[in-house]
CSV table of C-alpha atoms in Angstrom, one decimal:
chain,number,residue,atom,x,y,z
A,24,MET,CA,12.2,21.5,0.6
A,25,ASP,CA,11.2,20.4,4.1
A,26,TYR,CA,10.5,16.6,3.9
A,27,GLN,CA,9.3,16.1,7.5
A,28,LYS,CA,5.8,15.6,6.3
A,29,LEU,CA,7.0,12.3,4.9
A,30,PHE,CA,7.1,11.1,8.5
A,31,GLU,CA,3.6,12.2,9.6
A,32,SER,CA,1.8,8.9,9.2
A,33,ASP,CA,-1.6,10.2,10.3
A,34,ILE,CA,-4.1,10.7,7.5
A,35,ASN,CA,-3.3,14.2,6.2
A,36,GLN,CA,-6.0,16.0,4.2
A,37,GLU,CA,-4.4,19.5,4.0
A,38,SER,CA,-3.1,19.0,0.5
A,39,VAL,CA,-6.5,17.5,-0.5
A,40,LYS,CA,-8.3,20.5,0.8
A,41,ALA,CA,-6.0,22.9,-1.0
A,42,TRP,CA,-6.4,20.9,-4.2
A,43,ARG,CA,-10.2,21.0,-4.0
A,44,ALA,CA,-10.2,24.7,-3.2
A,45,GLN,CA,-8.9,25.2,-6.7
A,46,GLY,CA,-12.1,23.6,-8.1
A,47,LYS,CA,-10.4,20.3,-8.8
A,48,LYS,CA,-11.7,16.8,-8.0
A,49,ALA,CA,-10.0,14.5,-5.4
A,50,ILE,CA,-11.2,10.9,-5.4
A,51,GLY,CA,-10.4,8.1,-3.0
A,52,TYR,CA,-9.4,4.7,-4.2
A,53,ILE,CA,-9.3,1.3,-2.5
A,54,CYS,CA,-6.8,-1.5,-3.2
A,55,CYS,CA,-3.9,-1.5,-5.7
A,56,HIS,CA,-5.6,-2.3,-9.0
A,57,VAL,CA,-6.9,1.2,-9.6
A,58,PRO,CA,-4.4,3.0,-12.0
A,59,VAL,CA,-3.7,6.3,-10.3
A,60,GLU,CA,-2.0,7.5,-13.5
A,61,ILE,CA,-5.4,7.8,-15.2
A,62,MET,CA,-6.8,10.1,-12.4
A,63,GLN,CA,-3.7,12.2,-12.4
A,64,ALA,CA,-3.8,12.6,-16.2
A,65,LEU,CA,-7.4,14.0,-15.8
A,66,ASP,CA,-6.2,16.5,-13.1
A,67,ILE,CA,-7.9,14.4,-10.4
A,68,LEU,CA,-6.0,13.9,-7.2
A,69,PRO,CA,-6.0,10.1,-6.2
A,70,VAL,CA,-6.1,9.6,-2.5
A,71,ARG,CA,-5.7,6.0,-1.2
A,72,ILE,CA,-8.2,5.4,1.5
A,73,ARG,CA,-6.7,3.8,4.6
A,74,ALA,CA,-7.6,3.2,8.3
A,75,THR,CA,-4.4,4.5,10.0
A,76,GLY,CA,-5.0,5.6,13.6
A,77,VAL,CA,-8.5,4.2,13.9
A,78,THR,CA,-9.1,2.9,17.4
A,79,GLU,CA,-12.8,1.9,17.2
A,80,THR,CA,-15.3,1.5,14.5
A,81,PRO,CA,-18.8,2.2,16.0
A,82,GLU,CA,-20.4,3.5,12.9
A,83,ALA,CA,-18.8,1.0,10.5
A,84,ASP,CA,-19.8,-1.9,12.8
A,85,THR,CA,-23.5,-1.1,12.2
A,86,TRP,CA,-22.8,-1.8,8.5
A,87,MET,CA,-20.2,-4.6,8.6
A,88,SER,CA,-20.0,-7.7,10.8
A,89,THR,CA,-17.3,-7.8,13.4
A,90,PHE,CA,-16.4,-11.1,11.8
A,91,SER,CA,-15.1,-9.1,8.9
A,92,CYS,CA,-11.6,-7.7,8.5
A,93,SER,CA,-11.0,-4.7,10.9
A,94,PHE,CA,-8.9,-2.9,8.2
A,95,ALA,CA,-11.9,-2.9,5.9
A,96,ARG,CA,-14.2,-1.7,8.8
A,97,GLY,CA,-11.6,0.9,9.6
A,98,MET,CA,-11.6,2.3,6.1
A,99,LEU,CA,-15.4,2.5,6.2
A,100,GLN,CA,-15.3,4.2,9.6
A,101,ARG,CA,-12.9,6.8,8.2
A,102,TRP,CA,-15.2,7.5,5.3
A,103,MET,CA,-18.3,7.7,7.6
A,104,ASP,CA,-16.7,9.9,10.3
A,105,GLY,CA,-15.7,12.6,7.8
A,106,THR,CA,-11.9,12.0,8.0
A,107,TYR,CA,-12.0,12.0,4.2
A,108,GLU,CA,-13.6,14.9,2.4
A,109,LEU,CA,-13.4,13.6,-1.2
A,110,ASP,CA,-15.5,13.7,-4.4
A,111,GLY,CA,-16.0,9.9,-4.5
A,112,ILE,CA,-14.4,6.5,-4.4
A,113,VAL,CA,-13.1,4.2,-7.1
A,114,THR,CA,-12.2,0.7,-6.2
A,115,SER,CA,-11.3,-2.6,-7.7
A,116,ASP,CA,-12.4,-6.0,-6.5
A,117,GLY,CA,-9.3,-6.5,-4.5
A,118,CYS,CA,-10.7,-8.7,-1.8
A,119,MET,CA,-14.2,-9.4,-0.5
A,120,MET,CA,-14.0,-7.2,2.6
A,121,SER,CA,-12.6,-4.1,0.9
A,122,SER,CA,-15.4,-4.5,-1.7
A,123,ARG,CA,-17.9,-4.5,1.2
A,124,SER,CA,-16.4,-1.2,2.5
A,125,PHE,CA,-17.0,0.3,-0.9
A,126,ASP,CA,-20.5,-1.2,-1.2
A,127,ASN,CA,-21.6,0.3,2.1
A,128,ALA,CA,-20.1,3.7,1.3
A,129,GLU,CA,-21.8,3.7,-2.1
A,130,TYR,CA,-25.2,2.8,-0.6
A,131,GLN,CA,-24.9,5.5,2.0
A,132,GLY,CA,-23.9,8.1,-0.6
A,133,LYS,CA,-26.9,7.7,-2.9
A,134,GLY,CA,-27.8,11.1,-4.3
A,135,ASP,CA,-24.8,12.9,-2.8
A,136,GLY,CA,-23.4,13.9,-6.2
A,137,LYS,CA,-20.2,11.9,-5.7
A,138,LEU,CA,-18.7,9.3,-8.0
A,139,TYR,CA,-18.8,5.7,-6.8
A,140,MET,CA,-17.4,3.2,-9.2
A,141,GLN,CA,-15.9,-0.3,-9.0
A,142,ILE,CA,-13.8,-1.9,-11.7
A,143,GLY,CA,-13.1,-5.6,-12.2
A,144,ALA,CA,-9.6,-7.0,-12.2
A,145,PRO,CA,-9.0,-10.6,-13.1
A,146,ARG,CA,-7.7,-12.8,-10.4
A,147,MET,CA,-5.4,-14.6,-12.8
A,148,TYR,CA,-3.2,-13.1,-15.6
A,149,GLN,CA,-2.1,-15.3,-18.4
A,150,GLY,CA,-2.1,-13.0,-21.3
A,151,GLU,CA,-4.3,-11.3,-23.9
A,152,LEU,CA,-7.7,-12.4,-22.6
A,153,GLU,CA,-7.2,-11.0,-19.1
A,154,ARG,CA,-5.4,-7.9,-20.4
A,155,ASN,CA,-8.2,-7.0,-22.8
A,156,TYR,CA,-10.9,-7.5,-20.2
A,157,TYR,CA,-9.1,-5.2,-17.7
A,158,ARG,CA,-8.4,-2.7,-20.5
A,159,GLU,CA,-12.2,-2.5,-21.2
A,160,GLU,CA,-12.7,-1.9,-17.5
A,161,LEU,CA,-10.2,1.0,-17.7
A,162,ASN,CA,-12.0,2.4,-20.7
A,163,ASP,CA,-15.2,2.5,-18.7
A,164,LEU,CA,-13.3,4.2,-15.8
A,165,ILE,CA,-11.9,6.8,-18.1
A,166,LYS,CA,-15.3,7.6,-19.5
A,167,ALA,CA,-16.8,8.0,-16.1
A,168,LEU,CA,-13.9,10.2,-14.8
A,169,GLU,CA,-14.0,12.3,-17.9
A,170,GLU,CA,-17.7,13.0,-17.5
A,171,PHE,CA,-17.3,13.6,-13.8
A,172,SER,CA,-14.3,15.9,-14.0
A,173,GLY,CA,-15.1,17.7,-17.2
A,174,ASN,CA,-11.5,16.9,-18.5
A,175,LYS,CA,-10.4,14.9,-21.5
A,176,LEU,CA,-7.8,12.2,-21.4
A,177,THR,CA,-5.1,12.3,-24.1
A,178,ASP,CA,-2.1,10.1,-24.7
A,179,GLU,CA,0.2,13.0,-23.9
A,180,LYS,CA,-1.4,13.6,-20.5
A,181,LEU,CA,-1.4,9.9,-19.7
A,182,LYS,CA,2.3,9.5,-20.6
A,183,ALA,CA,3.2,12.5,-18.5
A,184,ALA,CA,1.3,11.0,-15.5
A,185,ILE,CA,2.9,7.6,-16.0
A,186,GLU,CA,6.4,9.2,-16.1
A,187,LYS,CA,5.7,11.1,-12.9
A,188,GLU,CA,4.6,8.0,-11.0
A,189,ASN,CA,7.6,6.1,-12.4
A,190,LYS,CA,9.8,8.8,-11.0
A,191,ALA,CA,8.2,8.6,-7.6
A,192,ARG,CA,8.6,4.8,-7.6
A,193,GLY,CA,12.2,5.1,-8.6
A,194,LEU,CA,12.9,7.5,-5.8
A,195,VAL,CA,11.3,5.2,-3.2
A,196,ARG,CA,13.4,2.3,-4.5
A,197,GLN,CA,16.5,4.5,-4.0
A,198,ILE,CA,15.5,5.1,-0.4
A,199,PHE,CA,14.8,1.4,0.1
A,200,GLU,CA,18.3,0.6,-1.3
A,201,LEU,CA,19.7,2.5,1.8
A,202,ARG,CA,18.1,-0.3,4.0
A,203,LYS,CA,20.5,-2.9,2.6
A,204,ALA,CA,23.4,-1.3,4.5
A,205,GLU,CA,24.7,-3.0,7.6
A,206,HIS,CA,23.7,0.1,9.6
A,207,PRO,CA,20.9,1.8,7.6
A,208,VAL,CA,20.0,5.4,8.1
A,209,ILE,CA,16.3,4.7,8.0
A,210,SER,CA,14.2,2.4,10.2
A,211,GLY,CA,11.3,0.2,9.1
A,212,GLU,CA,8.9,2.5,10.8
A,213,GLU,CA,10.2,5.5,8.9
A,214,ALA,CA,10.2,3.5,5.6
A,215,LEU,CA,6.5,2.7,6.0
A,216,LYS,CA,5.7,6.3,6.8
A,217,ILE,CA,7.4,7.4,3.6
A,218,THR,CA,5.3,5.0,1.5
A,219,LEU,CA,2.1,6.0,3.3
A,220,ALA,CA,2.7,9.6,2.4
A,221,HIS,CA,2.1,8.6,-1.2
A,222,CYS,CA,-1.6,8.0,-0.2
A,223,ASP,CA,-2.2,11.6,0.7
A,224,TYR,CA,-0.1,14.0,-1.4
A,225,PRO,CA,-0.1,15.2,-5.0
A,226,VAL,CA,2.7,13.3,-6.9
A,227,ASP,CA,4.7,16.5,-7.6
A,228,GLU,CA,4.8,17.4,-3.9
A,229,TYR,CA,5.6,13.8,-3.0
A,230,ILE,CA,8.5,13.7,-5.5
A,231,ALA,CA,9.9,16.9,-4.1
A,232,MET,CA,9.9,15.5,-0.6
A,233,LEU,CA,11.5,12.3,-1.6
A,234,GLU,CA,14.3,14.2,-3.4
A,235,ALA,CA,14.9,16.4,-0.4
A,236,PHE,CA,15.1,13.3,1.9
A,237,LEU,CA,17.6,11.6,-0.4
A,238,ALA,CA,19.7,14.7,-0.6
A,239,ASP,CA,19.9,14.7,3.2
A,240,ALA,CA,20.2,11.0,3.8
A,241,LYS,CA,23.9,11.1,4.1
A,242,ASN,CA,23.6,13.4,7.1
A,243,ARG,CA,21.4,11.0,9.0
A,244,LYS,CA,22.8,8.9,11.9
A,245,PRO,CA,23.1,5.2,11.1
A,246,ILE,CA,21.2,2.7,13.2
A,247,THR,CA,23.8,0.7,15.1
A,248,ASP,CA,21.9,-0.8,18.0
A,249,SER,CA,19.6,-3.3,16.3
A,250,ARG,CA,19.8,-7.0,17.3
A,251,ALA,CA,18.2,-8.7,14.2
A,252,ARG,CA,17.4,-7.7,10.6
A,253,LEU,CA,13.8,-8.5,9.9
A,254,MET,CA,11.3,-8.6,7.0
A,255,ILE,CA,7.6,-8.0,7.6
A,256,ILE,CA,5.1,-9.5,5.2
A,257,GLY,CA,1.3,-10.1,5.2
A,258,SER,CA,-2.0,-8.2,5.3
A,259,ALA,CA,-2.5,-4.5,4.6
A,260,LEU,CA,-0.3,-2.7,7.1
A,261,ASP,CA,-0.9,1.0,7.3
A,262,ASN,CA,0.0,1.5,11.0
A,263,PRO,CA,3.7,2.3,11.5
A,264,GLY,CA,3.2,1.9,15.2
A,265,TYR,CA,3.1,-1.9,14.6
A,266,ILE,CA,6.6,-1.8,13.3
A,267,LYS,CA,7.7,0.6,16.1
A,268,VAL,CA,6.8,-2.0,18.7
A,269,ILE,CA,9.0,-4.6,17.0
A,270,GLU,CA,11.9,-2.2,16.6
A,271,GLU,CA,11.7,-1.1,20.2
A,272,LYS,CA,12.6,-4.6,21.1
A,273,GLY,CA,15.8,-4.6,19.0
A,274,GLY,CA,14.5,-5.8,15.6
A,275,LEU,CA,15.2,-3.7,12.6
A,276,VAL,CA,12.7,-4.1,9.7
A,277,VAL,CA,14.9,-3.7,6.6
A,278,ALA,CA,12.4,-5.1,4.0
A,279,ASP,CA,8.7,-5.9,3.5
A,280,ALA,CA,6.2,-7.5,1.3
A,281,THR,CA,3.0,-5.5,2.0
A,282,CYS,CA,0.7,-3.4,-0.2
A,283,PHE,CA,1.2,-0.2,1.7
A,284,GLY,CA,5.0,-0.7,1.8
A,285,SER,CA,7.5,-1.5,-0.9
A,286,ARG,CA,5.4,-3.6,-3.3
A,287,PRO,CA,3.5,-0.8,-5.2
A,288,PHE,CA,6.9,0.9,-5.9
A,289,ALA,CA,8.9,-2.2,-7.0
A,290,CYS,CA,8.7,-1.7,-10.8
A,291,ASP,CA,7.7,0.9,-13.4
A,292,VAL,CA,5.1,1.2,-16.2
A,293,GLU,CA,6.4,1.0,-19.7
A,294,THR,CA,6.0,4.3,-21.6
A,295,LYS,CA,6.5,3.0,-25.1
A,296,GLY,CA,3.7,1.5,-27.2
A,297,ASP,CA,0.0,1.4,-26.2
A,298,LEU,CA,-0.3,3.1,-22.8
A,299,LEU,CA,-3.5,1.4,-21.7
A,300,ASP,CA,-2.1,-2.0,-22.5
A,301,ASN,CA,1.0,-1.0,-20.6
A,302,LEU,CA,-1.1,0.0,-17.5
A,303,ALA,CA,-3.0,-3.3,-17.7
A,304,GLU,CA,0.2,-5.3,-17.9
A,305,PHE,CA,1.7,-3.4,-15.0
A,306,TYR,CA,-1.3,-3.6,-12.6
A,307,LEU,CA,-2.1,-7.3,-13.4
A,308,ASN,CA,1.4,-8.7,-13.7
A,309,ARG,CA,3.3,-7.1,-10.7
A,310,ILE,CA,3.8,-9.2,-7.6
A,311,LEU,CA,1.8,-7.6,-4.9
A,312,CYS,CA,-0.2,-10.1,-2.8
A,313,PRO,CA,-1.9,-13.5,-2.9
A,314,ARG,CA,-5.1,-11.9,-4.4
A,315,MET,CA,-3.8,-13.0,-7.8
A,316,LEU,CA,-4.3,-16.8,-7.8
A,317,ASP,CA,-1.5,-17.6,-10.2
A,318,ASN,CA,1.3,-15.7,-8.6
A,319,ARG,CA,1.9,-17.8,-5.4
A,320,VAL,CA,5.2,-19.2,-6.6
A,321,LYS,CA,6.4,-15.8,-7.8
A,322,LEU,CA,5.4,-14.2,-4.5
A,323,GLN,CA,7.2,-16.9,-2.5
A,324,LYS,CA,10.3,-16.5,-4.6
A,325,MET,CA,10.2,-12.7,-4.3
A,326,ILE,CA,10.1,-13.0,-0.5
A,327,VAL,CA,12.9,-15.5,-0.4
A,328,ASP,CA,15.0,-13.4,-2.8
A,329,THR,CA,14.4,-10.3,-0.8
A,330,CYS,CA,15.6,-12.1,2.4
A,331,LYS,CA,18.9,-12.8,0.6
A,332,GLU,CA,19.2,-9.4,-0.9
A,333,TYR,CA,18.6,-7.5,2.4
A,334,ASN,CA,20.4,-10.0,4.6
A,335,VAL,CA,17.2,-10.8,6.5
A,336,GLN,CA,17.6,-12.9,9.6
A,337,GLY,CA,13.9,-13.4,10.4
A,338,VAL,CA,10.4,-12.9,8.9
A,339,VAL,CA,7.4,-11.5,10.7
A,340,TYR,CA,4.3,-12.8,9.1
A,341,GLU,CA,1.5,-10.4,10.2
A,342,LYS,CA,-2.0,-11.7,9.4
A,343,MET,CA,-5.1,-9.6,9.9
A,344,GLN,CA,-7.8,-11.5,11.6
A,345,TYR,CA,-10.3,-12.8,9.0
A,346,CYS,CA,-7.9,-11.8,6.2
A,347,GLU,CA,-9.1,-13.5,3.0
A,348,CYS,CA,-5.9,-13.1,1.0
A,349,TRP,CA,-3.2,-13.8,3.6
A,350,GLY,CA,-5.1,-16.3,5.7
A,351,GLY,CA,-3.1,-19.4,4.8
A,352,GLU,CA,0.0,-18.4,2.9
A,353,SER,CA,2.4,-19.4,5.7
A,354,LEU,CA,1.6,-23.0,5.0
A,355,TYR,CA,3.3,-22.6,1.6
A,356,LEU,CA,6.0,-20.0,2.5
A,357,GLU,CA,7.5,-21.4,5.7
A,358,PRO,CA,9.2,-24.4,4.1
A,359,ASP,CA,10.9,-22.1,1.5
A,360,LEU,CA,12.2,-19.9,4.2
A,361,LYS,CA,13.5,-22.8,6.2
A,362,ASP,CA,15.4,-24.0,3.1
A,363,VAL,CA,17.4,-20.7,3.2
A,364,GLY,CA,17.8,-20.7,7.0
A,365,VAL,CA,15.4,-17.9,7.7
A,366,PRO,CA,12.9,-18.4,10.6
A,367,MET,CA,9.4,-17.0,10.5
A,368,ILE,CA,7.0,-16.0,13.2
A,369,GLU,CA,3.2,-15.7,12.5
A,370,VAL,CA,1.3,-13.0,14.4
A,371,GLU,CA,-2.4,-12.4,14.1
A,372,ARG,CA,-3.4,-8.7,14.4
A,373,GLU,CA,-6.2,-6.2,14.2
A,374,GLU,CA,-6.2,-2.8,12.6
A,375,HIS,CA,-6.0,-1.0,16.0
A,376,LEU,CA,-2.9,-1.8,18.0
A,377,ALA,CA,-4.8,-3.4,20.9
A,378,ASN,CA,-2.3,-6.2,21.4
A,379,ALA,CA,0.9,-4.2,21.6
A,380,GLY,CA,2.1,-5.9,24.8
A,381,GLN,CA,1.6,-9.4,23.4
A,382,LEU,CA,3.4,-8.3,20.1
A,383,ALA,CA,6.3,-6.9,22.1
A,384,ILE,CA,6.7,-10.1,24.1
A,385,ARG,CA,6.6,-12.3,21.0
A,386,ALA,CA,8.9,-10.0,19.0
A,387,GLU,CA,11.5,-10.0,21.8
A,388,ALA,CA,11.4,-13.8,22.1
A,389,PHE,CA,11.7,-14.2,18.3
A,390,ILE,CA,14.7,-11.8,18.3
A,391,GLU,CA,16.4,-13.7,21.1
A,392,MET,CA,15.9,-17.0,19.2
A,393,ILE,CA,17.6,-15.5,16.2
A,394,GLU,CA,20.5,-14.3,18.4
A,395,ASP,CA,21.0,-17.8,19.8
């Protein structure tokens, strides 16, 4: 199978249109606490809404303040300008600004026959209390999706959906293992494009493309001209062009800790026992971003461990202006990185790549510092 569509990072709705042409529903989701497995089990195509490629947000700016996160405004702009032709949006309360994107889309969509729903996800996970609350939210989501789609969820369908998503996650992890090599066959820009493709394609199609890429990986030319091995962490990053600027200056991004990158694929959902409990455990307990108030120590340890595992020589901390979740994490993280001899650079950014020149200058200076 041709896997080149993995590297087309622009929002691609061709598979969505083909899906809906069969009379099936396709629903957008925002943030990482909406279980895609539930939608897949109900024969609904989950499409993660992003802002990739947006250069201005004139319509969204009339609904959201310019002092709000430009990624959130970019998502709303994509919804308002017709980039996404979907049957609704499901979101969790990931952060305040993404919730405002949903609120405005829902308000504008009153009476349009689409499904708009927000589920609550606890900001701490300490056990049964939080798991039961989130499970009840999932039950409400299931009821709404069943009524909207006309399909009925069964344990068999849910288990099959979980197994498919686990397979996709496992294949992505195999690809990311290739980045540990001294001379990887995949760049950081390409790696982000591969994970972004998960946002747009049915899981079966995505799996087939991943398998085709892995089969051909041995034929790819290793990258031998990089000057420093880097890890990128921080706010929602759905623009591979950002990494391209860094890599054009000699950095090679071999690892990340971002919600559009490796983190959603880092582990699997358990398929034995109560499946809804397993989903709740998975979505609340995985290490994703600082949104979860009780996982800071785990998040910092994961970043430091990843630096060691991938032989990272420097960390690029990209912080979206006005980002609620990643606004001050460098204060806690930088001392831990210093302890293992890994320098960090903090760069503020916007969704559109308006400061590419400044980024290039700072990236090159950072790489030169690492070389010295």
